[in-house]
Coordinates of C-alpha atoms and ligand atoms in Angstrom, one line a residue:
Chain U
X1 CA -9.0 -14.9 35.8
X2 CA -5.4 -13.6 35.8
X3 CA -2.8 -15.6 37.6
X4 CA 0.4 -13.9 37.7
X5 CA 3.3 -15.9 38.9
X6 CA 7.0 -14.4 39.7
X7 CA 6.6 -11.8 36.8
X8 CA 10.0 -10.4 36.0
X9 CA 10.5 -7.6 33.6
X10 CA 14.3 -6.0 32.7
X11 CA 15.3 -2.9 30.0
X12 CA 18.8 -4.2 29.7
X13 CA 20.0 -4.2 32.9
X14 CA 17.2 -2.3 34.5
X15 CA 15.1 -4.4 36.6
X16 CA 11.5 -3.1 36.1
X17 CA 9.9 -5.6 37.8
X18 CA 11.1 -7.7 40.2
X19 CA 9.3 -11.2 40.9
X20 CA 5.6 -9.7 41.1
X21 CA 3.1 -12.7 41.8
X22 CA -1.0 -11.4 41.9
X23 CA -3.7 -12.8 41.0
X24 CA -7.0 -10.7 39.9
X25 CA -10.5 -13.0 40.4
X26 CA -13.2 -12.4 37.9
X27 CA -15.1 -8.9 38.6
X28 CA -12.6 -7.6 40.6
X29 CA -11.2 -4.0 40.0
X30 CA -8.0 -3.6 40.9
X31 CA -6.2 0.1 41.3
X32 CA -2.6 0.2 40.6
X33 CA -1.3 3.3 42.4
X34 CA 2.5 4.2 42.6
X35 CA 5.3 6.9 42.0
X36 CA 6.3 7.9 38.3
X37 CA 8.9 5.0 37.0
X38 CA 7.8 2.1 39.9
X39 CA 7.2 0.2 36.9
X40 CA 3.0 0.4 37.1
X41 CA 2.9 0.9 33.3
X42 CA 5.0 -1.8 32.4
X43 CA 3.4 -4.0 34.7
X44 CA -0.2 -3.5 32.8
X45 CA 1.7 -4.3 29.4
X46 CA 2.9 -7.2 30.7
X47 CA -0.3 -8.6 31.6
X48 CA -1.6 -8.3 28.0
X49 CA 2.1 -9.2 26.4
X50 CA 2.6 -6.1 24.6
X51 CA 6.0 -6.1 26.7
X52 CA 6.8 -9.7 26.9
X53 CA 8.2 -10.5 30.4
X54 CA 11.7 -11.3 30.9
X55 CA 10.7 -14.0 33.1
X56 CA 7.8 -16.0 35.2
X57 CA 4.0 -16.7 33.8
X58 CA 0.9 -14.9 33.1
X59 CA -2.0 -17.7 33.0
X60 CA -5.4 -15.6 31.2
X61 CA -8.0 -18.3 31.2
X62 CA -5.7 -21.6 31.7
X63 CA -3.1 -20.5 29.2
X64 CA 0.5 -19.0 30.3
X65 CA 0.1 -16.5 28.0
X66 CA 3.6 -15.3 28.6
X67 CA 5.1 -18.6 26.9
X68 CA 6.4 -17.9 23.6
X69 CA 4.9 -20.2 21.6
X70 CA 1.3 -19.3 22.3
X71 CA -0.3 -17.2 19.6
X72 CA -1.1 -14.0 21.8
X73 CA -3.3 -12.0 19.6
X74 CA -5.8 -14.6 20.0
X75 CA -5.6 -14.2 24.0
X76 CA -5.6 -10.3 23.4
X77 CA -8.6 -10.5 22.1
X78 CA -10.4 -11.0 25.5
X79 CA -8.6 -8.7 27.1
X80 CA -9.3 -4.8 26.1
X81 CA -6.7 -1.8 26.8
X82 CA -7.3 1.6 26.7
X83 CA -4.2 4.2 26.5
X84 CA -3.2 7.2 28.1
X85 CA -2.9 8.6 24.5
X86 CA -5.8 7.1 23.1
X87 CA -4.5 5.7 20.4
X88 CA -7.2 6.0 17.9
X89 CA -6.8 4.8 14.4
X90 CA -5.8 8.5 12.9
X91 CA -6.7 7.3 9.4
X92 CA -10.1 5.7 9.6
X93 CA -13.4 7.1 10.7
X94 CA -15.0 6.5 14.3
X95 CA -17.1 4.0 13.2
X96 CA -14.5 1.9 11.5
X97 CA -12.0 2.6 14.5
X98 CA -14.4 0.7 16.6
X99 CA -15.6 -2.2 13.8
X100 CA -12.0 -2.6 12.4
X101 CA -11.5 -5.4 14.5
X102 CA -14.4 -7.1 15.3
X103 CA -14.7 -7.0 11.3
X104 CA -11.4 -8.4 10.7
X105 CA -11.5 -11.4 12.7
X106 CA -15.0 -12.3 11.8
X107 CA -14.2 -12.5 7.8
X108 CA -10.7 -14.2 8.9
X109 CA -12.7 -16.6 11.1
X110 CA -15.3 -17.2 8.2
X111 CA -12.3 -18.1 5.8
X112 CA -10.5 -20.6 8.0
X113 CA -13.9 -22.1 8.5
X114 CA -14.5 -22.2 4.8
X115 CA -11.1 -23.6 4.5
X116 CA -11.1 -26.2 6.8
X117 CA -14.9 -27.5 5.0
X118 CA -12.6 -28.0 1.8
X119 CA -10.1 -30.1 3.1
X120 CA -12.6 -31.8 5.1
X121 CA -14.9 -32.8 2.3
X122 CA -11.9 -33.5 0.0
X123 CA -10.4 -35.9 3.0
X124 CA -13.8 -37.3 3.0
X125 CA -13.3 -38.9 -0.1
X126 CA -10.9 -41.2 1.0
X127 CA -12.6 -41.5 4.9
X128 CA -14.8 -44.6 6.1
X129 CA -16.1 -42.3 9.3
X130 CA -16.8 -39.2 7.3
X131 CA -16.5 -36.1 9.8
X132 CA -18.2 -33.3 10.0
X133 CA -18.1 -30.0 8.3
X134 CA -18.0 -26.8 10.8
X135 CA -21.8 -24.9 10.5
X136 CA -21.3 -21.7 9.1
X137 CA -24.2 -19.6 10.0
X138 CA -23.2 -16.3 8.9
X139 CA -21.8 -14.7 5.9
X140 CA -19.4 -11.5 5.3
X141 CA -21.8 -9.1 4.8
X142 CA -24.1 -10.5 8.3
X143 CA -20.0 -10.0 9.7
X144 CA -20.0 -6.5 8.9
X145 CA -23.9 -5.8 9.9
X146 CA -23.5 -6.8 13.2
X147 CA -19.8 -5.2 13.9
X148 CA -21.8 -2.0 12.5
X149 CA -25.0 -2.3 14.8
X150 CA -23.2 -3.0 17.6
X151 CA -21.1 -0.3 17.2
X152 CA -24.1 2.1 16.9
X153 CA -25.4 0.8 19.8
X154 CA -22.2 1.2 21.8
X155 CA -21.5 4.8 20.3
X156 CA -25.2 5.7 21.1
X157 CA -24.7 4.2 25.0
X158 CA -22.0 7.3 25.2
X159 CA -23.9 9.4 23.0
X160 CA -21.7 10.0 20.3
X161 CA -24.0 8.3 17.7
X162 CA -23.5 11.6 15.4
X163 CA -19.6 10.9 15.2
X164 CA -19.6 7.8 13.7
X165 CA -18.3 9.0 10.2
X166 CA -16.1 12.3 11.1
X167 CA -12.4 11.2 11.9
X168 CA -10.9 11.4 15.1
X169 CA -9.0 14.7 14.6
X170 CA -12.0 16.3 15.1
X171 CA -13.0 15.2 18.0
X172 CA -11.8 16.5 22.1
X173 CA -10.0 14.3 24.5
X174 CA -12.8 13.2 26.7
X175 CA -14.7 12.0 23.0
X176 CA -11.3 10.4 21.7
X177 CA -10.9 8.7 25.2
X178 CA -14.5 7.1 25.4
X179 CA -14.7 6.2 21.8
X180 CA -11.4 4.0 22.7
X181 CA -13.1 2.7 25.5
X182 CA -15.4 1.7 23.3
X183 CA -14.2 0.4 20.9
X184 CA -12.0 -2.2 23.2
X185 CA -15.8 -3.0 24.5
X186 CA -16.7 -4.0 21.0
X187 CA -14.5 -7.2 21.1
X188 CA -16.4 -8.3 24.4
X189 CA -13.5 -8.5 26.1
X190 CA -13.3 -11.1 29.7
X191 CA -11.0 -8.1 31.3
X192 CA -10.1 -4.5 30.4
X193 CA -6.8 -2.9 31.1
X194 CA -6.5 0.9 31.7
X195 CA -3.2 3.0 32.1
X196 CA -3.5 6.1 33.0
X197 CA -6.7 6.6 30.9
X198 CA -7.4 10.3 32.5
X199 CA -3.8 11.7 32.4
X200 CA -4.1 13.3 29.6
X201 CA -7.1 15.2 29.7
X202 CA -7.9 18.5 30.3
X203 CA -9.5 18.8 33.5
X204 CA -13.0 19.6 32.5
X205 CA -13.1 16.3 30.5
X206 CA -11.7 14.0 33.1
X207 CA -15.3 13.5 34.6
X208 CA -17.0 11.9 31.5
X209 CA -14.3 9.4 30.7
X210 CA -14.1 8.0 34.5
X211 CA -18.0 7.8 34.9
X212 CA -17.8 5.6 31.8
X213 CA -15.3 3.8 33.7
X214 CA -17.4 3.7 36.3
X215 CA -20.2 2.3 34.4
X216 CA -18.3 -0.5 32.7
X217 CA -17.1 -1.5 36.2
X218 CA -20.5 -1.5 37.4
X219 CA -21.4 -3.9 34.8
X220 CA -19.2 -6.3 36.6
X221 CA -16.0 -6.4 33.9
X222 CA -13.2 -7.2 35.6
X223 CA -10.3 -3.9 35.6
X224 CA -6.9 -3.7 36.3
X225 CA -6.3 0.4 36.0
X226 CA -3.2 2.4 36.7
X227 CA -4.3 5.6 37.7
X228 CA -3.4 8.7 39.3
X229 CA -7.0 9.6 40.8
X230 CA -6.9 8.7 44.2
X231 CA -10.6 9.6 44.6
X232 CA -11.7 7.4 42.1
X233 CA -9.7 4.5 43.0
X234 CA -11.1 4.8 46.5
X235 CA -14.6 4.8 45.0
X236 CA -14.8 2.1 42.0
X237 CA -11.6 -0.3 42.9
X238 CA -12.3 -3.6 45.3
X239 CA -8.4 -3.5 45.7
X240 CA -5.7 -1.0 45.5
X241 CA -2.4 -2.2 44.7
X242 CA 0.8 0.1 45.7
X243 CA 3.5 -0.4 43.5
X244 CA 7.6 1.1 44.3
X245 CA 10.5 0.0 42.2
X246 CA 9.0 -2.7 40.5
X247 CA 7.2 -4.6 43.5
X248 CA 3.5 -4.6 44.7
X249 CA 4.4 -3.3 48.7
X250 CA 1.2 -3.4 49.6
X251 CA -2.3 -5.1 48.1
X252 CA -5.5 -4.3 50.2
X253 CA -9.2 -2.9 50.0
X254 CA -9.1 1.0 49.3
X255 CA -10.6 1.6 52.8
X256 CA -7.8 -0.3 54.0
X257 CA -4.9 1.2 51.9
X258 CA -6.1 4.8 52.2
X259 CA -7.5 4.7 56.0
X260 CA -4.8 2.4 57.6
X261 CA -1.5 2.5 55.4
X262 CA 1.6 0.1 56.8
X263 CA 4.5 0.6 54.8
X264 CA 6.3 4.1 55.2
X265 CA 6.8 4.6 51.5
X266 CA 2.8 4.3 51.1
X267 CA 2.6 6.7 53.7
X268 CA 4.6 8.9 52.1
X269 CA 3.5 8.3 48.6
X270 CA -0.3 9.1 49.9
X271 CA 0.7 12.2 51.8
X272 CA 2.4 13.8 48.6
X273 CA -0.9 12.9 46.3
X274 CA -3.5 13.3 48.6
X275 CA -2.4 17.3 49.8
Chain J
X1 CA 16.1 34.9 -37.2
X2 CA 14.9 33.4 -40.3
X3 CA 16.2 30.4 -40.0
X4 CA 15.3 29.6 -37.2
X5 CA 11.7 30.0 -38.4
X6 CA 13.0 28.1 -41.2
X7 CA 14.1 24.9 -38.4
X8 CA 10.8 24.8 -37.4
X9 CA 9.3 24.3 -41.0
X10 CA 11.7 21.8 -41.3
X11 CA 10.6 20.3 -37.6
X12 CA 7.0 20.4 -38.5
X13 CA 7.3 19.0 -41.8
X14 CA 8.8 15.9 -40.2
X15 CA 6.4 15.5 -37.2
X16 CA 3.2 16.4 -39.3
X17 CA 4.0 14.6 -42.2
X18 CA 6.0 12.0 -42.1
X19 CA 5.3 10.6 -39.1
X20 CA 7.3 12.1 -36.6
X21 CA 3.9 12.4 -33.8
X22 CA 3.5 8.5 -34.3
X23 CA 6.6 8.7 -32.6
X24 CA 6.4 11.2 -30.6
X25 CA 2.9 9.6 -29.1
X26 CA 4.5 6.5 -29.3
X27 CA 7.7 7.6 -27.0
X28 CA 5.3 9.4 -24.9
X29 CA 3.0 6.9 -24.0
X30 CA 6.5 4.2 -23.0
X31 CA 8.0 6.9 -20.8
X32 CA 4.6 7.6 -19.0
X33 CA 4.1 3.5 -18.9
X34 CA 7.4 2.7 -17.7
X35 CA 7.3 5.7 -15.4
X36 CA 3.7 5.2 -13.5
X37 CA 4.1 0.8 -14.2
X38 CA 7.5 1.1 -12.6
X39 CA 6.2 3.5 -9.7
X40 CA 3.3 1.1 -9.1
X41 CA 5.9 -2.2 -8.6
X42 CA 8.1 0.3 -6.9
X43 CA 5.9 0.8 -4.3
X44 CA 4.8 -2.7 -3.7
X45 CA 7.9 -4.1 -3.4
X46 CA 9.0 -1.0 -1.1
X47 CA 6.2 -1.3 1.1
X48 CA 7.4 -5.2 1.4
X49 CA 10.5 -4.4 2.1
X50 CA 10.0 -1.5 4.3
X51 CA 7.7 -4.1 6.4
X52 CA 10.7 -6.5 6.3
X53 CA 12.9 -4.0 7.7
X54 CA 11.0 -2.5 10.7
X55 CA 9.4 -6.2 11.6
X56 CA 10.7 -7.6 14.9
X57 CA 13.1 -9.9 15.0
X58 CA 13.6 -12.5 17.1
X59 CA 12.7 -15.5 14.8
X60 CA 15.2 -16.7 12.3
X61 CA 13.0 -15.9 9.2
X62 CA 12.7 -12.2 9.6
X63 CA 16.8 -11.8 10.0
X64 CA 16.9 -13.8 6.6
X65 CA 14.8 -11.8 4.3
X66 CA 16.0 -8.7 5.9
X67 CA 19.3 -9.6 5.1
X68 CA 18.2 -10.4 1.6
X69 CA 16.3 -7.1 1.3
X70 CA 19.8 -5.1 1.9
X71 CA 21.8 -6.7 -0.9
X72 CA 19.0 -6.1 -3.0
X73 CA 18.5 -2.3 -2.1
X74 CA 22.3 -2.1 -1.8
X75 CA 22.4 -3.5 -5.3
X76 CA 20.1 -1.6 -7.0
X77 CA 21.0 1.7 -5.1
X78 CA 24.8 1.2 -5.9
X79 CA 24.3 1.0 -9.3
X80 CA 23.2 3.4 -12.6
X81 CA 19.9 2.5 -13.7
X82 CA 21.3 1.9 -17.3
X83 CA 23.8 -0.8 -15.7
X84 CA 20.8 -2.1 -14.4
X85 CA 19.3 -2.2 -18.1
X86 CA 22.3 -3.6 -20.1
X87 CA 22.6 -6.4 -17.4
X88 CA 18.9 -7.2 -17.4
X89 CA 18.8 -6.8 -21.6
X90 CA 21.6 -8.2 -22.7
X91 CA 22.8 -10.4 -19.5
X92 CA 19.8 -11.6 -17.5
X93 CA 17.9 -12.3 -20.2
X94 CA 20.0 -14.5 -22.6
X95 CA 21.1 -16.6 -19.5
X96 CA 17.3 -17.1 -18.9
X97 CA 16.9 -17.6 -22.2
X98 CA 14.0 -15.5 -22.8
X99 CA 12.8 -13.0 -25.6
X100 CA 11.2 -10.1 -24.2
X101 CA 9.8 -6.4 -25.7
X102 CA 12.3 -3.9 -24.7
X103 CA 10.2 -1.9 -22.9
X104 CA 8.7 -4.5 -20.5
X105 CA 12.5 -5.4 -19.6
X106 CA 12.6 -1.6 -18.9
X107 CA 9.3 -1.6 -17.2
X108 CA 10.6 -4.3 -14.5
X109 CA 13.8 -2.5 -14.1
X110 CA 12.4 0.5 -13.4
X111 CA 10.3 -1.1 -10.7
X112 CA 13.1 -2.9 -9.1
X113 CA 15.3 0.3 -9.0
X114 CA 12.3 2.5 -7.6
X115 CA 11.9 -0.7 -5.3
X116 CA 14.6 0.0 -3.7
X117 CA 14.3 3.7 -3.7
X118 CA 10.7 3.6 -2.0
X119 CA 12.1 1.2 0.6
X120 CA 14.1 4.0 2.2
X121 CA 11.2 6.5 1.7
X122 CA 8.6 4.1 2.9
X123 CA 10.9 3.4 6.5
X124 CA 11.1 6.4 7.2
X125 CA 7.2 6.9 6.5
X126 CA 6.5 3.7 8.7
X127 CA 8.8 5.3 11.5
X128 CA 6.9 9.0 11.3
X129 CA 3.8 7.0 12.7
X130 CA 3.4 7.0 16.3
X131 CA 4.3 4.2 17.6
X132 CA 0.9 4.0 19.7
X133 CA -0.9 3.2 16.1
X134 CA 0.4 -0.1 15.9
X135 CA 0.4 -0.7 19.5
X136 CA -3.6 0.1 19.4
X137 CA -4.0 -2.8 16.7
X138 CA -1.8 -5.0 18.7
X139 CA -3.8 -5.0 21.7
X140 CA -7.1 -5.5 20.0
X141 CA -5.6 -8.7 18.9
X142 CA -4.5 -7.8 15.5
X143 CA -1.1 -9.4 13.9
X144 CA 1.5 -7.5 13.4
X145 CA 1.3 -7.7 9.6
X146 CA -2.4 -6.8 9.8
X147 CA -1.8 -3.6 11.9
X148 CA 1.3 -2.5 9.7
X149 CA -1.1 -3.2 6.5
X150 CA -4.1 -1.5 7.7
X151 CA -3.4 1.1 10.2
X152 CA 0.1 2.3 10.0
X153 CA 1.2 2.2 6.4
X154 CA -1.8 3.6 5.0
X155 CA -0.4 6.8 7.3
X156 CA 2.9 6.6 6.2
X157 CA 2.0 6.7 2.8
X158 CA 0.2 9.3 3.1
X159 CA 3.2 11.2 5.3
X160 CA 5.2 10.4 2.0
X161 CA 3.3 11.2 -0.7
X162 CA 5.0 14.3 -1.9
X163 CA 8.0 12.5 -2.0
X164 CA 6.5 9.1 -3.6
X165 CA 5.2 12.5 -6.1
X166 CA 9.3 13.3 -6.5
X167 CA 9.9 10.0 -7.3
X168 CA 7.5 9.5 -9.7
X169 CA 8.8 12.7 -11.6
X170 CA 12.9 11.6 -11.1
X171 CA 11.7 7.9 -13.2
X172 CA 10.1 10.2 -15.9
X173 CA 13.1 11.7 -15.6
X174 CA 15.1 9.0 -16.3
X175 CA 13.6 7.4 -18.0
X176 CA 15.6 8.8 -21.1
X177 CA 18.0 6.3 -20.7
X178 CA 15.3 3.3 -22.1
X179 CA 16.6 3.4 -26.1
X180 CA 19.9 2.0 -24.5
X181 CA 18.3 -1.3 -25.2
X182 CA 16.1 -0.3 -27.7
X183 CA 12.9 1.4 -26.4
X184 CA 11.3 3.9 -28.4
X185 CA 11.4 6.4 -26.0
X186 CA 11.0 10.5 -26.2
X187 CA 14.6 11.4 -27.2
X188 CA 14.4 7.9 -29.5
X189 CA 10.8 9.9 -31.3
X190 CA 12.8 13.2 -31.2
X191 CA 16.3 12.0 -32.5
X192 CA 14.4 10.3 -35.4
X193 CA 13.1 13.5 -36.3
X194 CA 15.6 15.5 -35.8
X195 CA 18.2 13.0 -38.4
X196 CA 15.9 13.1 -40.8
X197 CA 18.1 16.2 -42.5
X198 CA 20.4 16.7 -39.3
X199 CA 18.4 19.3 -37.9
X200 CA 18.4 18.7 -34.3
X201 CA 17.9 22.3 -32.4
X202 CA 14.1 22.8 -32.5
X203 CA 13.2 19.0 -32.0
X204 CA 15.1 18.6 -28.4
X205 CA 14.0 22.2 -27.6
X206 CA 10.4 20.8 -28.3
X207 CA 11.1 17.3 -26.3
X208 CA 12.0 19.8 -23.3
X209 CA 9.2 21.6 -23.7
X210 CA 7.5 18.3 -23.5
X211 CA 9.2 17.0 -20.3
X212 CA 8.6 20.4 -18.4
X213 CA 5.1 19.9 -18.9
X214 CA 4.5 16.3 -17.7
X215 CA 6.5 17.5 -14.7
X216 CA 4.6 20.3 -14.2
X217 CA 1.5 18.8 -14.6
X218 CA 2.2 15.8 -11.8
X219 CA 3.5 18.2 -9.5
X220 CA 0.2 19.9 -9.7
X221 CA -1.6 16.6 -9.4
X222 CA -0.1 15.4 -6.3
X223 CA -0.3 19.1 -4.8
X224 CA -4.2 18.7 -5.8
X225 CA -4.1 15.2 -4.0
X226 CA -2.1 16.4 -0.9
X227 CA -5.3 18.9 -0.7
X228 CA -7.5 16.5 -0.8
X229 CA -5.7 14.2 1.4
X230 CA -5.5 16.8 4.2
X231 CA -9.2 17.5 3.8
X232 CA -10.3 13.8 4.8
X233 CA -8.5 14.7 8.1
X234 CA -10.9 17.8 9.0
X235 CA -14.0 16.5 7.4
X236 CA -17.1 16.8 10.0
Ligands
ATP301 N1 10.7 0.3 26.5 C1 11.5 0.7 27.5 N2 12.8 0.6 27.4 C2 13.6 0.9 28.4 N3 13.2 1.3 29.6 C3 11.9 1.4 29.8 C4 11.0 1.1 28.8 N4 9.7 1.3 29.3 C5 9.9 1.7 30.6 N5 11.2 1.7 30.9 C6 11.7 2.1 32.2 O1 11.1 1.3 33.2 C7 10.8 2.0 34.4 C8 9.4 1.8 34.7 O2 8.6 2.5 33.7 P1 7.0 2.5 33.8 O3 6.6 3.2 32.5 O4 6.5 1.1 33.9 O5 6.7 3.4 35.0 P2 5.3 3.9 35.6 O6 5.2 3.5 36.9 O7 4.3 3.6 34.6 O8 5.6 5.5 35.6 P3 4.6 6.7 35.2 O9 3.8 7.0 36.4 O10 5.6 7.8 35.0 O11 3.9 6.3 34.0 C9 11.3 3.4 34.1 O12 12.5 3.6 34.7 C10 11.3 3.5 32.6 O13 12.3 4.4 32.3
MG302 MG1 3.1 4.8 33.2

């Protein structure tokens, strides 16, 4: 699903990441684990482009994604992120957090559609083989129906239905953090990236945000999650990925990582988180 | 004090009866047009530029029109509004050879000045945002101009808005420069007045009176709105 091929990443002159080359099959949930500043953060952005890679590919779905010429907001539309901070739209409601999207690209999608069928018919005019006009099927307000039920339906599936109109100033961490979650579920995305998604809970909230994690993984969506909760990683990941100073050291199941570590620095790492 | 009393005879005598409050309403209702028109373009073409400004850039495009944005901000900021007014009146206008009402020339002017006022307030709205905002709408495979337009300058707007609110009162403010081209402005309703028999005390104390007021009265209104504003962010 994700091929990532010599992935380099420099601030400057810092080297962030240094020739990383993975690639993450379809359901798989991979665990990035890793001291502060080994570059685990920067390697989840760079999978989506939000930091574009100094150098080397990222092929999502047949596309190198990574190229510059490719218009990425249409590839980051199948793959959802979910912040440490949230990151919820401060200015609009929960409801419209979650349909903003899905909402915009419908109507955009609708226009170019509508678009194209005038220059089609006018260019018909002057064809011999007339071609055909793209169906439309739906309308604006159908657009804007089904964003809205299927936002319901998401925000009842965490049971937050009675949210939907306050604004998310209102609402606790844990809330804020599943509503997110959500809402990057509302575009259907093919993979969903996570960094960090507990760190900046309270504790008592931690354990509602990773059983919907838990859930969605279940499901059989296809994760790539930085996190710092060792537990969980061993529990929900297929593979655990160790990151230090911009590599991937060591890449194995999480009863292989965790029971039988190889490299020192893994050893080490584990022994400081795990005590 | 007698005469004094007698000044405002005089004053009244001129506003009630011969047609000083046409005037007066008349001046009024240009310096409140050019003033809220001029805020309204003000803010369009700062939000524009403001965009301009804080947009990536890597491409060639972006560079160019920020590059144009600055001379125009640096322009309009390095000069006094009523330069701006003779040049547009009595320089822009005959080389385009057009005929236009005074007070649309000065409605324009004012919005290209505040233009370049806003842009500097706006920026720094735009950069009060956390950053995540626009990162947020990024990843859900928004365009950059779409997030900016949707997400994060309706927040910066609303960061800014008591200073948009001080803007709004400076152009009322300064408005009072307008009858330099010929726009019947406040002083232009009181002057008249006032010549009629060279009594001039009580009609500028009155058109003080009368700017205090509409001051007053917007700084209420956008304290109101501020309220308001605030509300939408606790509502259950
Ligand atoms: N935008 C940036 N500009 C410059 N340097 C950056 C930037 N982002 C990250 N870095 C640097 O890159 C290195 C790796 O950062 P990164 O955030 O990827 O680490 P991390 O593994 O996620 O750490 P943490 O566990 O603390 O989140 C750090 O040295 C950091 O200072
Ligand atoms: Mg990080």
């Amino acid at each position: 699903m994700i091929d990532v091929i010599n992935l380099n990443k420099k601030f400057g002159k810092l080297e962030v990441l240094k020739n990383i080359s993975i690639t993450i099959d379809e359901g798989e949930k991979v665990a990035i684990i890793g001291p502060s500043g080994s570059g685990k953060s920067t390697f989840l952005r760079c999978l989506n482009c939000m930091e574009d890679p100094t150098s080397g590919s990222i092929i999502f779905n047949g596309v190198d994604i990574a190229d510059m010429r490719v218009n990425i907001n249409i590839h980051r539309r199948h793959m959802g992120m979910v912040f440490q901070q949230f990151n919820l739209f401060n200015n609009k409601t929960v409801i419209d957090n979650i349909m903003l999207a899905p909402v915009h690209i419908g109507l955009s999608e609708l226009r170019k559609k509508k678009l194209q069928n005038i220059v089609i018919k006018f260019s018909n005019i002057f064809r011999k083989n007339k071609k055909d006009l793209h169906v439309i099927d739906t309308s604006k307000a159908q657009i804007k129906k089904e964003a809205k039920e299927n936002a319901m339906r998401l925000l009842e599936r965490i049971g937050l239905e009675d949210k939907a109109n306050v604004y998310p100033s209102t609402l606790s961490g844990g809330q804020k953090q599943r509503i997110a979650i959500i809402r990057a579920l509302a575009m259907n995305p093919k993979v969903m990236l996570f960094d960090e998604p507990t760190s900046a809970l309270d504790p008592e909230m931690v354990g509602e945000v990773l059983e919907l994690i838990k859930q969605v993984a279940d499901e059989g969506m296809t994760m790539v999650i930085v996190t710092h909760e060792m537990g969980f990683a061993k529990e929900v990941a297929t593979r655990v990925c160790f990151m230090d100073e911009g590599n991937i050291i060591e890449d194995a199941p999480p009863e292989e990582l965790f029971g039988n570590p190889k490299h020192e620095r893994l050893k080490l790492f584990l022994s400081k988180v795990l005590s | 004090m007698g005469s004094f009393e007698k000044k405002i005879e005089v004053f009244w005598d001129v506003f009630y009866h011969h047609n000083g409050y046409d005037k007066v309403i008349t001046g009024l209702q240009n310096t409140l047009m050019i003033a809220v028109i001029g805020l309204i373009i003000g803010i369009i073409i700062g939000t524009i530029i403001a965009i301009i400004e804080v947009f990536p850039k890597y491409k060639r495009l972006p560079r160019v029109l920020n590059s144009i944005c600055q001379v125009y901000v640096g322009l309009f900021r390095g000069t006094p509004i009523v330069v701006q007014l003779l040049i547009a009146y009595y320089v822009v206008m005959p080389l385009l050879g057009v005929n236009v009402p005074p007070v649309n020339v000065c409605i324009v002017v004012f919005g290209l000045n505040s233009g370049a006022y806003v842009s500097e307030i706006m920026r720094g709205g735009i950069n009060s945002v956390d950053p995540g905002q626009l990162e947020a709408g990024r990843a859900l495979g928004l365009s950059y101009s779409v997030s900016m337009i949707k997400i994060v300058v309706p927040q910066a707007i609303k960061n800014i808005l008591p200073t948009l609110g001080n803007e709004f009162i400076s152009l009322i403010k300064e408005t009072s420069v307008v009858s330099f081209v010929g726009a019947t402005d406040l002083y232009v309703a009181f002057n008249y007045i006032g010549s009629n028999n060279y009594e001039f005390m009580v009609p500028y104390i009155v058109m003080a009176l009368i700017y205090i007021v509409l001051v007053m009265g917007i700084s209420l209104l956008i304290k109101l709105m501020e309220r308001s504003l605030q509300k939408s962010d606790r509502r259950n």
